Amino acid sequence: MIELSKAEFEVMEALWQGHPAKSSEIIERLSDDTQWHDKTIKTLLGRLVKKQAVNFEKQGRLYQYSPTIGREDYTLKQSKNLIQRFFSGRIAPLVSGFAKTEQLSQQDINELKAVIKEWEDQQGK
């Protein structure tokens, strides 16, 4: 599985917003949230290419970047990895921890109930 640093993930977020994208477009998307220099972002793009998280197509003097992994796929794999590492693969302790510290909003609770109901309906329960 591809491992991304926090900074690399931020660049991926900018790329997932719309692709293919030129480095100048990615830089513009990141300019509101970061104080990174253009060169820093280009370095991060180079790292992502080496990690095969991003590919590029050269068009004249410009490069068009595209992600090779989807945001949903990446976050799902990372979530599973986190749950496996910290909770022995069980989700209940994670959710109950948030519930016990009152960090679940009513919206979170409603969404969890809907997900569980949908899962039960699919399982025929």
PDB file of C-alpha atoms in Angstrom:
ATOM      1  CA  MET A   1       0.000   0.000   0.000  1.00  0.00           C
ATOM      2  CA  ILE A   2       1.209   3.491  -0.811  1.00  0.00           C
ATOM      3  CA  GLU A   3       2.061   5.522   2.293  1.00  0.00           C
ATOM      4  CA  LEU A   4       1.652   9.284   2.063  1.00  0.00           C
ATOM      5  CA  SER A   5       2.995  11.948   4.381  1.00  0.00           C
ATOM      6  CA  LYS A   6       0.627  14.665   5.601  1.00  0.00           C
ATOM      7  CA  ALA A   7       2.034  17.095   3.025  1.00  0.00           C
ATOM      8  CA  GLU A   8       1.750  14.554   0.202  1.00  0.00           C
ATOM      9  CA  PHE A   9      -1.841  13.871   1.210  1.00  0.00           C
ATOM     10  CA  GLU A  10      -2.623  17.597   0.984  1.00  0.00           C
ATOM     11  CA  VAL A  11      -1.241  17.667  -2.554  1.00  0.00           C
ATOM     12  CA  MET A  12      -3.329  14.595  -3.394  1.00  0.00           C
ATOM     13  CA  GLU A  13      -6.418  16.360  -2.012  1.00  0.00           C
ATOM     14  CA  ALA A  14      -5.751  19.252  -4.374  1.00  0.00           C
ATOM     15  CA  LEU A  15      -5.337  16.831  -7.263  1.00  0.00           C
ATOM     16  CA  TRP A  16      -8.472  14.863  -6.378  1.00  0.00           C
ATOM     17  CA  GLN A  17     -10.435  18.134  -6.660  1.00  0.00           C
ATOM     18  CA  GLY A  18      -9.970  17.967 -10.417  1.00  0.00           C
ATOM     19  CA  HIS A  19      -7.622  16.177 -12.737  1.00  0.00           C
ATOM     20  CA  PRO A  20      -5.674  16.079 -14.887  1.00  0.00           C
ATOM     21  CA  ALA A  21      -4.151  19.265 -13.550  1.00  0.00           C
ATOM     22  CA  LYS A  22      -1.048  21.321 -14.249  1.00  0.00           C
ATOM     23  CA  SER A  23       1.298  22.073 -11.368  1.00  0.00           C
ATOM     24  CA  SER A  24       0.176  25.722 -11.506  1.00  0.00           C
ATOM     25  CA  GLU A  25      -3.435  24.620 -10.906  1.00  0.00           C
ATOM     26  CA  ILE A  26      -2.398  22.442  -7.972  1.00  0.00           C
ATOM     27  CA  ILE A  27      -0.326  25.312  -6.546  1.00  0.00           C
ATOM     28  CA  GLU A  28      -3.328  27.630  -6.838  1.00  0.00           C
ATOM     29  CA  ARG A  29      -5.599  25.144  -5.053  1.00  0.00           C
ATOM     30  CA  LEU A  30      -3.106  24.850  -2.195  1.00  0.00           C
ATOM     31  CA  SER A  31      -2.341  28.565  -1.884  1.00  0.00           C
ATOM     32  CA  ASP A  32      -5.261  29.315   0.467  1.00  0.00           C
ATOM     33  CA  ASP A  33      -4.360  26.566   2.942  1.00  0.00           C
ATOM     34  CA  THR A  34      -0.567  26.480   2.866  1.00  0.00           C
ATOM     35  CA  GLN A  35       2.366  28.847   2.763  1.00  0.00           C
ATOM     36  CA  TRP A  36       4.385  26.474   0.603  1.00  0.00           C
ATOM     37  CA  HIS A  37       6.590  27.759  -2.193  1.00  0.00           C
ATOM     38  CA  ASP A  38       5.910  26.563  -5.723  1.00  0.00           C
ATOM     39  CA  LYS A  39       9.128  24.560  -5.633  1.00  0.00           C
ATOM     40  CA  THR A  40       7.971  22.685  -2.518  1.00  0.00           C
ATOM     41  CA  ILE A  41       4.755  21.622  -4.216  1.00  0.00           C
ATOM     42  CA  LYS A  42       6.642  20.526  -7.323  1.00  0.00           C
ATOM     43  CA  THR A  43       8.996  18.493  -5.107  1.00  0.00           C
ATOM     44  CA  LEU A  44       5.990  16.847  -3.454  1.00  0.00           C
ATOM     45  CA  LEU A  45       4.531  16.069  -6.885  1.00  0.00           C
ATOM     46  CA  GLY A  46       7.854  14.452  -7.824  1.00  0.00           C
ATOM     47  CA  ARG A  47       7.732  12.290  -4.698  1.00  0.00           C
ATOM     48  CA  LEU A  48       4.168  11.265  -5.489  1.00  0.00           C
ATOM     49  CA  VAL A  49       5.228  10.272  -9.004  1.00  0.00           C
ATOM     50  CA  LYS A  50       8.075   8.150  -7.536  1.00  0.00           C
ATOM     51  CA  LYS A  51       5.618   6.499  -5.156  1.00  0.00           C
ATOM     52  CA  GLN A  52       3.334   5.844  -8.153  1.00  0.00           C
ATOM     53  CA  ALA A  53       0.457   7.693  -6.470  1.00  0.00           C
ATOM     54  CA  VAL A  54       0.474  10.179  -9.354  1.00  0.00           C
ATOM     55  CA  ASN A  55       1.331   9.904 -13.012  1.00  0.00           C
ATOM     56  CA  PHE A  56       1.936  12.640 -15.529  1.00  0.00           C
ATOM     57  CA  GLU A  57       1.692  13.345 -19.201  1.00  0.00           C
ATOM     58  CA  LYS A  58       4.023  15.834 -20.800  1.00  0.00           C
ATOM     59  CA  GLN A  59       2.337  18.330 -23.123  1.00  0.00           C
ATOM     60  CA  GLY A  60       5.013  20.523 -24.602  1.00  0.00           C
ATOM     61  CA  ARG A  61       6.720  22.208 -21.664  1.00  0.00           C
ATOM     62  CA  LEU A  62       3.831  21.494 -19.293  1.00  0.00           C
ATOM     63  CA  TYR A  63       3.037  18.415 -17.240  1.00  0.00           C
ATOM     64  CA  GLN A  64      -0.517  17.249 -16.595  1.00  0.00           C
ATOM     65  CA  TYR A  65      -0.802  15.273 -13.341  1.00  0.00           C
ATOM     66  CA  SER A  66      -3.411  12.643 -12.502  1.00  0.00           C
ATOM     67  CA  PRO A  67      -3.842  10.486  -9.411  1.00  0.00           C
ATOM     68  CA  THR A  68      -3.362   6.747  -9.819  1.00  0.00           C
ATOM     69  CA  ILE A  69      -5.321   6.077  -6.634  1.00  0.00           C
ATOM     70  CA  GLY A  70      -8.788   7.269  -5.732  1.00  0.00           C
ATOM     71  CA  ARG A  71      -9.432   9.242  -2.582  1.00  0.00           C
ATOM     72  CA  GLU A  72     -12.076   6.837  -1.336  1.00  0.00           C
ATOM     73  CA  ASP A  73      -9.855   3.785  -1.924  1.00  0.00           C
ATOM     74  CA  TYR A  74      -6.898   5.406  -0.183  1.00  0.00           C
ATOM     75  CA  THR A  75      -8.858   6.604   2.854  1.00  0.00           C
ATOM     76  CA  LEU A  76     -10.603   3.235   3.205  1.00  0.00           C
ATOM     77  CA  LYS A  77      -7.262   1.379   3.217  1.00  0.00           C
ATOM     78  CA  GLN A  78      -5.782   3.855   5.698  1.00  0.00           C
ATOM     79  CA  SER A  79      -8.871   3.586   7.929  1.00  0.00           C
ATOM     80  CA  LYS A  80      -8.652  -0.205   7.931  1.00  0.00           C
ATOM     81  CA  ASN A  81      -4.946   0.014   8.732  1.00  0.00           C
ATOM     82  CA  LEU A  82      -5.607   2.380  11.645  1.00  0.00           C
ATOM     83  CA  ILE A  83      -8.371   0.168  13.044  1.00  0.00           C
ATOM     84  CA  GLN A  84      -6.198  -2.923  12.711  1.00  0.00           C
ATOM     85  CA  ARG A  85      -3.187  -1.303  14.399  1.00  0.00           C
ATOM     86  CA  PHE A  86      -4.965   0.361  17.305  1.00  0.00           C
ATOM     87  CA  PHE A  87      -8.137  -1.667  17.809  1.00  0.00           C
ATOM     88  CA  SER A  88      -7.222  -5.209  16.673  1.00  0.00           C
ATOM     89  CA  GLY A  89      -9.486  -4.798  13.663  1.00  0.00           C
ATOM     90  CA  ARG A  90     -12.597  -3.959  15.703  1.00  0.00           C
ATOM     91  CA  ILE A  91     -14.589  -0.824  14.976  1.00  0.00           C
ATOM     92  CA  ALA A  92     -16.773  -0.813  18.103  1.00  0.00           C
ATOM     93  CA  PRO A  93     -13.984   0.309  20.502  1.00  0.00           C
ATOM     94  CA  LEU A  94     -13.167   3.212  18.195  1.00  0.00           C
ATOM     95  CA  VAL A  95     -16.762   4.433  18.014  1.00  0.00           C
ATOM     96  CA  SER A  96     -17.452   3.831  21.699  1.00  0.00           C
ATOM     97  CA  GLY A  97     -14.329   5.832  22.576  1.00  0.00           C
ATOM     98  CA  PHE A  98     -15.720   8.808  20.710  1.00  0.00           C
ATOM     99  CA  ALA A  99     -19.160   8.291  22.264  1.00  0.00           C
ATOM    100  CA  LYS A 100     -17.748   8.147  25.790  1.00  0.00           C
ATOM    101  CA  THR A 101     -15.879  11.413  25.308  1.00  0.00           C
ATOM    102  CA  GLU A 102     -18.988  13.021  23.771  1.00  0.00           C
ATOM    103  CA  GLN A 103     -17.255  13.655  20.467  1.00  0.00           C
ATOM    104  CA  LEU A 104     -20.081  12.190  18.390  1.00  0.00           C
ATOM    105  CA  SER A 105     -22.586  14.735  17.143  1.00  0.00           C
ATOM    106  CA  GLN A 106     -26.219  13.874  16.576  1.00  0.00           C
ATOM    107  CA  GLN A 107     -25.479  13.929  12.850  1.00  0.00           C
ATOM    108  CA  ASP A 108     -22.662  11.381  13.371  1.00  0.00           C
ATOM    109  CA  ILE A 109     -25.023   9.138  15.333  1.00  0.00           C
ATOM    110  CA  ASN A 110     -27.737   9.379  12.678  1.00  0.00           C
ATOM    111  CA  GLU A 111     -25.243   8.572   9.914  1.00  0.00           C
ATOM    112  CA  LEU A 112     -23.907   5.567  11.846  1.00  0.00           C
ATOM    113  CA  LYS A 113     -27.443   4.285  12.426  1.00  0.00           C
ATOM    114  CA  ALA A 114     -28.210   4.646   8.706  1.00  0.00           C
ATOM    115  CA  VAL A 115     -25.028   2.766   7.735  1.00  0.00           C
ATOM    116  CA  ILE A 116     -25.830  -0.042  10.175  1.00  0.00           C
ATOM    117  CA  LYS A 117     -29.437  -0.262   8.959  1.00  0.00           C
ATOM    118  CA  GLU A 118     -28.292  -0.382   5.323  1.00  0.00           C
ATOM    119  CA  TRP A 119     -25.785  -3.118   6.166  1.00  0.00           C
ATOM    120  CA  GLU A 120     -28.458  -5.118   8.052  1.00  0.00           C
ATOM    121  CA  ASP A 121     -30.879  -4.762   5.125  1.00  0.00           C
ATOM    122  CA  GLN A 122     -28.213  -6.052   2.724  1.00  0.00           C
ATOM    123  CA  GLN A 123     -27.506  -8.995   5.047  1.00  0.00           C
ATOM    124  CA  GLY A 124     -31.232  -9.798   5.265  1.00  0.00           C
ATOM    125  CA  LYS A 125     -31.422  -9.185   9.004  1.00  0.00           C
TER     126      LYS A 125
END
